[in-house]
Amino acid sequence: MENLNQLHKHNGENVVIYVKALRDARKWIGAATIAVMAIAVSGALYLGQYRSEGFLQFGGPIPLSLETLDKDKDSKKDKDKDKDKDSNPGIVLTDYKRYAAAFSTSERFDAFVQANKLQAVDGIGVLRKAMASGDGFNKMVEPIFPFTKMDAKELMEQPKDGGNNVIGLRISYAAGNAESAQRMVGLLGRYTIDSIIYSNYSDVLRFKHIELSAKITKIDNEIINMNERLEMYQRKGVVLKKIVGNYPEAANKSATSVISVTEDSARYLSPITHLMSGEVEALSTSETIITLKRQQAQNALLREYYDKAKSLLDTNQSGEALLRGLEAVKEGVFKTKNLNDEVVKEVYNMITIDNQRAINLYLEKSRFIAGPTLPEKRNIRLSAVLLLSLLFGFFLSSAIVLLRKWWRENL
């Protein structure tokens, strides 16, 4: 028991000695703590980055629906469908995920940089490294929806399908230079739109040749069937004219009652009625053949245009350059065509309208409506830096004083 008391007394004396050592070195501890705080703040100010942000708006429904020559598309049902689609701007979530899978890859970004000759832009190397990292792009570009979960709870009526559309992007980027951060946000916005254009037209241009070829073949079969039907009406007409000539009194006899005509009872109609009906059917069939041949010629022109456009796609990695190059492709295709021909002129005008609408949607309406901002201060939490450096400096300097004291007492 006596030994234990002596040990406690010895430990108590040691504590008093170390506390006295800290008290005697309080000025040095204070100076060291202030020095650590100064170094930490200076480092934070030097290493802190400027963060620029921007809100990129999609100017309408994406992808843009292209014009079509099919007359069936003019039905009221399709018009209502198009109206509903136009009332919901933005990108459907499933389409956005498909686009994001393409433009969040470093390979696509490298192709964009090379296609637009951006290798020498200040800060592009750092951005390329950020894109190459796993979730680099997802941290810089976030989709914006028209309604959040909180909005949906507050609304009397739940939003329809348009509430799931991505209407824009919130883009942010941090760099050591304010101008560089702002420039990279603008470049990321341009890159996402460029990639969306490229993805859309890649799908359209790669499959239009097959689609139009199948449509031309289908119309060709329809023309064959219509020609066979027209020949049948003509043959029946020749026979009916002979019958009418053989029975002139029946031809001059007018109908005295209205009857219901069915497939079985039609044979009992007068020859002149059959003849008139056949001529009307033949006229309608002839008009249908003319319409089908018109569509076939127009689809052939469209196939030629899309084939040339696909060649442009195969030699281009920039969506914007591809979109702007379609006008030159159109002019090249129709340079040798007769634009005074209404069949040709309609296709020419339709392609012109498509290109103008696409440029308006993707390159004019889809734009930054906020930012990219030019940050004035570095993105640092100075209060947190001061507090942490104060604690670190105090404990570090105190530990050094105690270590020196122990070293002197034991050696």
GROMACS .gro file of C-alpha atoms in nm:
model
  411
    1MET     CA    1   0.000   0.000   0.000
    2GLU     CA    2   0.285   0.235   0.079
    3ASN     CA    3   0.437   0.166  -0.265
    4LEU     CA    4   0.106   0.244  -0.434
    5ASN     CA    5   0.078   0.574  -0.254
    6GLN     CA    6   0.431   0.664  -0.353
    7LEU     CA    7   0.347   0.581  -0.718
    8HIS     CA    8   0.041   0.805  -0.712
    9LYS     CA    9   0.244   1.081  -0.554
   10HIS     CA   10   0.509   1.044  -0.822
   11ASN     CA   11   0.253   1.055  -1.106
   12GLY     CA   12   0.093   1.361  -0.953
   13GLU     CA   13   0.425   1.534  -0.942
   14ASN     CA   14   0.486   1.447  -1.308
   15VAL     CA   15   0.151   1.597  -1.408
   16VAL     CA   16   0.231   1.915  -1.222
   17ILE     CA   17   0.571   1.930  -1.392
   18TYR     CA   18   0.419   1.890  -1.742
   19VAL     CA   19   0.142   2.140  -1.672
   20LYS     CA   20   0.405   2.387  -1.549
   21ALA     CA   21   0.606   2.322  -1.865
   22LEU     CA   22   0.302   2.403  -2.079
   23ARG     CA   23   0.234   2.718  -1.878
   24ASP     CA   24   0.593   2.834  -1.909
   25ALA     CA   25   0.585   2.775  -2.287
   26ARG     CA   26   0.245   2.939  -2.340
   27LYS     CA   27   0.391   3.223  -2.545
   28TRP     CA   28   0.574   2.981  -2.771
   29ILE     CA   29   0.261   2.761  -2.802
   30GLY     CA   30   0.053   3.068  -2.894
   31ALA     CA   31   0.307   3.182  -3.152
   32ALA     CA   32   0.332   2.832  -3.301
   33THR     CA   33  -0.048   2.803  -3.317
   34ILE     CA   34  -0.078   3.138  -3.494
   35ALA     CA   35   0.195   3.034  -3.737
   36VAL     CA   36   0.011   2.710  -3.819
   37MET     CA   37  -0.312   2.904  -3.869
   38ALA     CA   38  -0.137   3.150  -4.100
   39ILE     CA   39   0.016   2.868  -4.303
   40ALA     CA   40  -0.320   2.687  -4.327
   41VAL     CA   41  -0.509   2.999  -4.436
   42SER     CA   42  -0.241   3.088  -4.690
   43GLY     CA   43  -0.246   2.736  -4.829
   44ALA     CA   44  -0.625   2.736  -4.847
   45LEU     CA   45  -0.627   3.069  -5.027
   46TYR     CA   46  -0.359   2.949  -5.266
   47LEU     CA   47  -0.502   2.603  -5.330
   48GLY     CA   48  -0.871   2.705  -5.317
   49GLN     CA   49  -1.057   2.692  -5.648
   50TYR     CA   50  -1.308   2.915  -5.823
   51ARG     CA   51  -1.640   2.742  -5.892
   52SER     CA   52  -1.853   2.852  -6.187
   53GLU     CA   53  -2.212   2.737  -6.240
   54GLY     CA   54  -2.466   2.760  -6.518
   55PHE     CA   55  -2.819   2.642  -6.604
   56LEU     CA   56  -2.856   2.507  -6.958
   57GLN     CA   57  -3.214   2.500  -7.084
   58PHE     CA   58  -3.346   2.259  -7.349
   59GLY     CA   59  -3.550   2.472  -7.589
   60GLY     CA   60  -3.817   2.217  -7.676
   61PRO     CA   61  -3.902   1.847  -7.711
   62ILE     CA   62  -3.587   1.646  -7.787
   63PRO     CA   63  -3.536   1.457  -8.013
   64LEU     CA   64  -3.691   1.675  -8.279
   65SER     CA   65  -3.960   1.492  -8.478
   66LEU     CA   66  -3.876   1.504  -8.847
   67GLU     CA   67  -4.124   1.588  -9.123
   68THR     CA   68  -4.282   1.296  -9.309
   69LEU     CA   69  -4.443   1.256  -9.651
   70ASP     CA   70  -4.693   0.996  -9.533
   71LYS     CA   71  -5.037   1.148  -9.565
   72ASP     CA   72  -5.170   0.921  -9.293
   73LYS     CA   73  -4.976   1.126  -9.038
   74ASP     CA   74  -5.216   1.416  -9.089
   75SER     CA   75  -5.491   1.243  -8.896
   76LYS     CA   76  -5.640   1.416  -8.593
   77LYS     CA   77  -5.507   1.152  -8.358
   78ASP     CA   78  -5.149   1.213  -8.466
   79LYS     CA   79  -5.197   1.587  -8.449
   80ASP     CA   80  -5.319   1.559  -8.092
   81LYS     CA   81  -5.023   1.338  -8.010
   82ASP     CA   82  -4.779   1.590  -8.157
   83LYS     CA   83  -4.954   1.869  -7.966
   84ASP     CA   84  -4.915   1.680  -7.639
   85LYS     CA   85  -4.550   1.617  -7.716
   86ASP     CA   86  -4.486   1.983  -7.793
   87SER     CA   87  -4.645   2.081  -7.461
   88ASN     CA   88  -4.382   1.877  -7.274
   89PRO     CA   89  -4.042   2.027  -7.355
   90GLY     CA   90  -3.720   1.856  -7.264
   91ILE     CA   91  -3.592   1.501  -7.289
   92VAL     CA   92  -3.778   1.193  -7.171
   93LEU     CA   93  -3.584   1.037  -6.884
   94THR     CA   94  -3.520   0.711  -7.069
   95ASP     CA   95  -3.377   0.904  -7.366
   96TYR     CA   96  -3.165   1.120  -7.136
   97LYS     CA   97  -3.009   0.814  -6.976
   98ARG     CA   98  -2.926   0.684  -7.322
   99TYR     CA   99  -2.763   1.014  -7.418
  100ALA     CA  100  -2.581   1.036  -7.084
  101ALA     CA  101  -2.434   0.691  -7.136
  102ALA     CA  102  -2.273   0.828  -7.453
  103PHE     CA  103  -2.162   1.178  -7.351
  104SER     CA  104  -2.030   1.081  -7.007
  105THR     CA  105  -1.749   0.876  -7.160
  106SER     CA  106  -1.398   1.014  -7.203
  107GLU     CA  107  -1.382   0.866  -7.556
  108ARG     CA  108  -1.674   1.080  -7.672
  109PHE     CA  109  -1.523   1.389  -7.507
  110ASP     CA  110  -1.184   1.326  -7.671
  111ALA     CA  111  -1.358   1.296  -8.009
  112PHE     CA  112  -1.536   1.628  -7.945
  113VAL     CA  113  -1.210   1.798  -7.848
  114GLN     CA  114  -1.034   1.672  -8.159
  115ALA     CA  115  -1.325   1.754  -8.392
  116ASN     CA  116  -1.337   2.114  -8.266
  117LYS     CA  117  -0.958   2.154  -8.231
  118LEU     CA  118  -0.975   2.241  -7.861
  119GLN     CA  119  -0.650   2.071  -7.754
  120ALA     CA  120  -0.475   2.404  -7.691
  121VAL     CA  121  -0.755   2.556  -7.478
  122ASP     CA  122  -0.634   2.648  -7.129
  123GLY     CA  123  -0.765   2.397  -6.873
  124ILE     CA  124  -0.881   2.137  -7.124
  125GLY     CA  125  -0.626   1.885  -6.998
  126VAL     CA  126  -0.760   1.901  -6.642
  127LEU     CA  127  -1.116   1.864  -6.770
  128ARG     CA  128  -1.017   1.560  -6.976
  129LYS     CA  129  -0.872   1.398  -6.664
  130ALA     CA  130  -1.193   1.473  -6.474
  131MET     CA  131  -1.396   1.315  -6.755
  132ALA     CA  132  -1.173   1.007  -6.744
  133SER     CA  133  -1.243   0.952  -6.374
  134GLY     CA  134  -1.538   0.731  -6.284
  135ASP     CA  135  -1.814   0.974  -6.187
  136GLY     CA  136  -1.640   1.289  -6.307
  137PHE     CA  137  -1.906   1.392  -6.555
  138ASN     CA  138  -2.199   1.312  -6.325
  139LYS     CA  139  -2.052   1.542  -6.059
  140MET     CA  140  -2.017   1.828  -6.307
  141VAL     CA  141  -2.347   1.788  -6.495
  142GLU     CA  142  -2.677   1.723  -6.317
  143PRO     CA  143  -3.019   1.682  -6.485
  144ILE     CA  144  -3.297   1.924  -6.384
  145PHE     CA  145  -3.661   1.814  -6.373
  146PRO     CA  146  -3.968   2.042  -6.385
  147PHE     CA  147  -4.099   1.898  -6.058
  148THR     CA  148  -3.923   1.773  -5.748
  149LYS     CA  149  -4.075   1.529  -5.499
  150MET     CA  150  -4.157   1.824  -5.275
  151ASP     CA  151  -4.334   2.003  -5.562
  152ALA     CA  152  -4.541   1.692  -5.635
  153LYS     CA  153  -4.658   1.679  -5.273
  154GLU     CA  154  -4.767   2.043  -5.276
  155LEU     CA  155  -4.953   2.024  -5.609
  156MET     CA  156  -5.324   1.943  -5.612
  157GLU     CA  157  -5.281   1.725  -5.919
  158GLN     CA  158  -4.986   1.499  -5.988
  159PRO     CA  159  -4.778   1.600  -6.293
  160LYS     CA  160  -4.826   1.392  -6.606
  161ASP     CA  161  -4.555   1.236  -6.822
  162GLY     CA  162  -4.398   1.574  -6.888
  163GLY     CA  163  -4.306   1.593  -6.519
  164ASN     CA  164  -4.046   1.322  -6.578
  165ASN     CA  165  -3.871   1.507  -6.859
  166VAL     CA  166  -3.523   1.651  -6.816
  167ILE     CA  167  -3.576   2.021  -6.898
  168GLY     CA  168  -3.218   2.135  -6.848
  169LEU     CA  169  -2.879   2.077  -6.693
  170ARG     CA  170  -2.706   2.232  -6.394
  171ILE     CA  171  -2.338   2.248  -6.483
  172SER     CA  172  -2.062   2.334  -6.237
  173TYR     CA  173  -1.684   2.329  -6.258
  174ALA     CA  174  -1.404   2.437  -6.025
  175ALA     CA  175  -1.065   2.559  -6.142
  176GLY     CA  176  -0.772   2.759  -6.009
  177ASN     CA  177  -0.863   3.046  -6.241
  178ALA     CA  178  -1.206   3.214  -6.248
  179GLU     CA  179  -1.204   3.267  -6.625
  180SER     CA  180  -1.102   2.906  -6.682
  181ALA     CA  181  -1.386   2.779  -6.462
  182GLN     CA  182  -1.638   2.991  -6.652
  183ARG     CA  183  -1.498   2.881  -6.988
  184MET     CA  184  -1.515   2.511  -6.894
  185VAL     CA  185  -1.881   2.539  -6.787
  186GLY     CA  186  -1.966   2.692  -7.125
  187LEU     CA  187  -1.766   2.422  -7.301
  188LEU     CA  188  -1.944   2.145  -7.109
  189GLY     CA  189  -2.281   2.291  -7.210
  190ARG     CA  190  -2.176   2.304  -7.570
  191TYR     CA  191  -2.038   1.950  -7.544
  192THR     CA  192  -2.362   1.801  -7.406
  193ILE     CA  193  -2.576   1.962  -7.677
  194ASP     CA  194  -2.325   1.855  -7.942
  195SER     CA  195  -2.337   1.496  -7.815
  196ILE     CA  196  -2.718   1.492  -7.808
  197ILE     CA  197  -2.728   1.614  -8.168
  198TYR     CA  198  -2.474   1.354  -8.272
  199SER     CA  199  -2.662   1.072  -8.096
  200ASN     CA  200  -2.995   1.173  -8.253
  201TYR     CA  201  -2.865   1.202  -8.606
  202SER     CA  202  -2.654   0.888  -8.572
  203ASP     CA  203  -2.973   0.692  -8.511
  204VAL     CA  204  -3.169   0.867  -8.785
  205LEU     CA  205  -2.905   0.862  -9.057
  206ARG     CA  206  -2.791   0.505  -9.000
  207PHE     CA  207  -3.139   0.356  -9.043
  208LYS     CA  208  -3.307   0.593  -9.288
  209HIS     CA  209  -3.164   0.415  -9.593
  210ILE     CA  210  -3.314   0.080  -9.487
  211GLU     CA  211  -3.641   0.242  -9.382
  212LEU     CA  212  -3.683   0.433  -9.708
  213SER     CA  213  -3.578   0.135  -9.919
  214ALA     CA  214  -3.843  -0.078  -9.747
  215LYS     CA  215  -4.101   0.199  -9.798
  216ILE     CA  216  -4.015   0.227 -10.168
  217THR     CA  217  -4.050  -0.151 -10.210
  218LYS     CA  218  -4.384  -0.147 -10.028
  219ILE     CA  219  -4.513   0.135 -10.250
  220ASP     CA  220  -4.388  -0.055 -10.556
  221ASN     CA  221  -4.600  -0.355 -10.456
  222GLU     CA  222  -4.899  -0.128 -10.398
  223ILE     CA  223  -4.855   0.020 -10.747
  224ILE     CA  224  -4.844  -0.332 -10.894
  225ASN     CA  225  -5.169  -0.422 -10.717
  226MET     CA  226  -5.333  -0.098 -10.828
  227ASN     CA  227  -5.226  -0.157 -11.191
  228GLU     CA  228  -5.376  -0.507 -11.180
  229ARG     CA  229  -5.699  -0.366 -11.038
  230LEU     CA  230  -5.705  -0.094 -11.306
  231GLU     CA  231  -5.660  -0.356 -11.580
  232MET     CA  232  -5.949  -0.555 -11.427
  233TYR     CA  233  -6.177  -0.247 -11.437
  234GLN     CA  234  -6.075  -0.180 -11.796
  235ARG     CA  235  -6.152  -0.538 -11.900
  236LYS     CA  236  -6.488  -0.525 -11.728
  237GLY     CA  237  -6.559  -0.193 -11.897
  238VAL     CA  238  -6.500  -0.340 -12.243
  239VAL     CA  239  -6.737  -0.628 -12.176
  240LEU     CA  240  -7.001  -0.404 -12.018
  241LYS     CA  241  -6.995  -0.172 -12.318
  242LYS     CA  242  -7.069  -0.470 -12.542
  243ILE     CA  243  -7.357  -0.574 -12.316
  244VAL     CA  244  -7.500  -0.222 -12.320
  245GLY     CA  245  -7.470  -0.219 -12.699
  246ASN     CA  246  -7.654  -0.552 -12.724
  247TYR     CA  247  -7.937  -0.438 -12.492
  248PRO     CA  248  -7.997  -0.068 -12.561
  249GLU     CA  249  -8.349  -0.078 -12.416
  250ALA     CA  250  -8.210  -0.188 -12.078
  251ALA     CA  251  -7.955   0.089 -12.087
  252ASN     CA  252  -8.222   0.354 -12.144
  253LYS     CA  253  -8.442   0.225 -11.863
  254SER     CA  254  -8.402   0.432 -11.546
  255ALA     CA  255  -8.414   0.283 -11.197
  256THR     CA  256  -8.754   0.315 -11.031
  257SER     CA  257  -8.656   0.220 -10.676
  258VAL     CA  258  -8.368   0.246 -10.436
  259ILE     CA  259  -8.219  -0.086 -10.341
  260SER     CA  260  -7.957  -0.195 -10.092
  261VAL     CA  261  -7.654  -0.323 -10.276
  262THR     CA  262  -7.450  -0.607 -10.132
  263GLU     CA  263  -7.175  -0.821 -10.275
  264ASP     CA  264  -7.429  -1.087 -10.372
  265SER     CA  265  -7.699  -0.854 -10.506
  266ALA     CA  266  -7.463  -0.629 -10.702
  267ARG     CA  267  -7.473  -0.870 -10.995
  268TYR     CA  268  -7.841  -0.784 -11.051
  269LEU     CA  269  -7.775  -0.416 -11.112
  270SER     CA  270  -7.819  -0.287 -11.462
  271PRO     CA  271  -7.518  -0.308 -11.700
  272ILE     CA  272  -7.505   0.070 -11.730
  273THR     CA  273  -7.480   0.099 -11.349
  274HIS     CA  274  -7.199  -0.155 -11.348
  275LEU     CA  275  -7.027   0.037 -11.627
  276MET     CA  276  -7.051   0.370 -11.448
  277SER     CA  277  -6.935   0.218 -11.119
  278GLY     CA  278  -6.640   0.053 -11.290
  279GLU     CA  279  -6.535   0.378 -11.457
  280VAL     CA  280  -6.551   0.560 -11.122
  281GLU     CA  281  -6.340   0.286 -10.958
  282ALA     CA  282  -6.094   0.297 -11.245
  283LEU     CA  283  -6.062   0.675 -11.209
  284SER     CA  284  -6.005   0.641 -10.831
  285THR     CA  285  -5.745   0.368 -10.888
  286SER     CA  286  -5.565   0.581 -11.147
  287GLU     CA  287  -5.546   0.869 -10.898
  288THR     CA  288  -5.414   0.633 -10.631
  289ILE     CA  289  -5.142   0.512 -10.869
  290ILE     CA  290  -5.043   0.871 -10.944
  291THR     CA  291  -5.024   0.946 -10.570
  292LEU     CA  292  -4.817   0.633 -10.502
  293LYS     CA  293  -4.576   0.713 -10.784
  294ARG     CA  294  -4.537   1.063 -10.642
  295GLN     CA  295  -4.457   0.923 -10.299
  296GLN     CA  296  -4.217   0.673 -10.451
  297ALA     CA  297  -4.028   0.945 -10.636
  298GLN     CA  298  -4.010   1.160 -10.323
  299ASN     CA  299  -3.889   0.871 -10.109
  300ALA     CA  300  -3.619   0.800 -10.368
  301LEU     CA  301  -3.502   1.160 -10.335
  302LEU     CA  302  -3.505   1.132  -9.956
  303ARG     CA  303  -3.304   0.811  -9.971
  304GLU     CA  304  -3.043   0.979 -10.187
  305TYR     CA  305  -3.025   1.271  -9.942
  306TYR     CA  306  -2.994   1.050  -9.633
  307ASP     CA  307  -2.730   0.835  -9.801
  308LYS     CA  308  -2.516   1.145  -9.861
  309ALA     CA  309  -2.588   1.264  -9.506
  310LYS     CA  310  -2.473   0.928  -9.367
  311SER     CA  311  -2.146   0.972  -9.554
  312LEU     CA  312  -2.108   1.305  -9.372
  313LEU     CA  313  -2.175   1.127  -9.042
  314ASP     CA  314  -1.909   0.866  -9.112
  315THR     CA  315  -1.643   1.136  -9.153
  316ASN     CA  316  -1.752   1.362  -8.865
  317GLN     CA  317  -1.740   1.347  -8.485
  318SER     CA  318  -1.911   1.679  -8.408
  319GLY     CA  319  -2.289   1.699  -8.380
  320GLU     CA  320  -2.299   2.073  -8.447
  321ALA     CA  321  -2.077   2.042  -8.754
  322LEU     CA  322  -2.294   1.753  -8.875
  323LEU     CA  323  -2.614   1.954  -8.834
  324ARG     CA  324  -2.475   2.260  -9.010
  325GLY     CA  325  -2.332   2.042  -9.287
  326LEU     CA  326  -2.672   1.898  -9.379
  327GLU     CA  327  -2.762   2.212  -9.575
  328ALA     CA  328  -2.458   2.162  -9.798
  329VAL     CA  329  -2.555   1.797  -9.845
  330LYS     CA  330  -2.907   1.902  -9.946
  331GLU     CA  331  -2.780   2.156 -10.198
  332GLY     CA  332  -2.546   1.895 -10.345
  333VAL     CA  333  -2.827   1.642 -10.391
  334PHE     CA  334  -3.074   1.887 -10.549
  335LYS     CA  335  -2.819   2.071 -10.760
  336THR     CA  336  -2.901   1.854 -11.062
  337LYS     CA  337  -3.274   1.823 -10.984
  338ASN     CA  338  -3.557   2.027 -11.137
  339LEU     CA  339  -3.683   2.245 -10.853
  340ASN     CA  340  -3.968   2.366 -11.074
  341ASP     CA  341  -4.115   2.016 -11.041
  342GLU     CA  342  -4.355   2.023 -10.745
  343VAL     CA  343  -4.266   1.664 -10.651
  344VAL     CA  344  -3.900   1.762 -10.614
  345LYS     CA  345  -3.973   2.103 -10.461
  346GLU     CA  346  -4.184   1.955 -10.181
  347VAL     CA  347  -3.901   1.727 -10.069
  348TYR     CA  348  -3.652   2.013 -10.094
  349ASN     CA  349  -3.873   2.236  -9.879
  350MET     CA  350  -3.936   1.960  -9.627
  351ILE     CA  351  -3.562   1.899  -9.575
  352THR     CA  352  -3.503   2.275  -9.547
  353ILE     CA  353  -3.772   2.304  -9.279
  354ASP     CA  354  -3.627   2.006  -9.087
  355ASN     CA  355  -3.278   2.156  -9.088
  356GLN     CA  356  -3.398   2.502  -8.985
  357ARG     CA  357  -3.610   2.362  -8.701
  358ALA     CA  358  -3.320   2.150  -8.579
  359ILE     CA  359  -3.078   2.444  -8.578
  360ASN     CA  360  -3.338   2.655  -8.398
  361LEU     CA  361  -3.401   2.387  -8.133
  362TYR     CA  362  -3.051   2.259  -8.069
  363LEU     CA  363  -2.832   2.561  -8.136
  364GLU     CA  364  -3.056   2.862  -8.065
  365LYS     CA  365  -3.323   2.776  -7.807
  366SER     CA  366  -3.111   2.529  -7.609
  367ARG     CA  367  -2.889   2.776  -7.428
  368PHE     CA  368  -2.766   2.898  -7.091
  369ILE     CA  369  -3.041   3.099  -6.923
  370ALA     CA  370  -2.825   3.147  -6.612
  371GLY     CA  371  -2.447   3.167  -6.616
  372PRO     CA  372  -2.188   3.047  -6.673
  373THR     CA  373  -2.098   3.263  -6.374
  374LEU     CA  374  -1.763   3.434  -6.328
  375PRO     CA  375  -1.678   3.361  -5.961
  376GLU     CA  376  -1.522   3.645  -5.764
  377LYS     CA  377  -1.399   3.443  -5.465
  378ARG     CA  378  -1.236   3.108  -5.422
  379ASN     CA  379  -1.459   2.829  -5.308
  380ILE     CA  380  -1.323   2.775  -4.954
  381ARG     CA  381  -1.477   2.764  -4.604
  382LEU     CA  382  -1.241   3.001  -4.422
  383SER     CA  383  -1.411   2.957  -4.081
  384ALA     CA  384  -1.362   2.580  -4.097
  385VAL     CA  385  -0.997   2.624  -4.199
  386LEU     CA  386  -0.936   2.864  -3.910
  387LEU     CA  387  -1.098   2.635  -3.653
  388LEU     CA  388  -0.918   2.321  -3.767
  389SER     CA  389  -0.582   2.495  -3.795
  390LEU     CA  390  -0.631   2.647  -3.446
  391LEU     CA  391  -0.691   2.306  -3.292
  392PHE     CA  392  -0.417   2.141  -3.491
  393GLY     CA  393  -0.165   2.415  -3.412
  394PHE     CA  394  -0.245   2.413  -3.041
  395PHE     CA  395  -0.222   2.036  -2.998
  396LEU     CA  396   0.087   2.008  -3.218
  397SER     CA  397   0.279   2.280  -3.033
  398SER     CA  398   0.169   2.140  -2.695
  399ALA     CA  399   0.283   1.793  -2.796
  400ILE     CA  400   0.624   1.931  -2.895
  401VAL     CA  401   0.664   2.107  -2.557
  402LEU     CA  402   0.567   1.792  -2.364
  403LEU     CA  403   0.794   1.574  -2.578
  404ARG     CA  404   1.091   1.806  -2.514
  405LYS     CA  405   1.018   1.804  -2.142
  406TRP     CA  406   0.998   1.426  -2.130
  407TRP     CA  407   1.318   1.397  -2.329
  408ARG     CA  408   1.506   1.615  -2.082
  409GLU     CA  409   1.367   1.434  -1.778
  410ASN     CA  410   1.444   1.085  -1.900
  411LEU     CA  411   1.772   1.123  -2.084
   0.00000   0.00000   0.00000
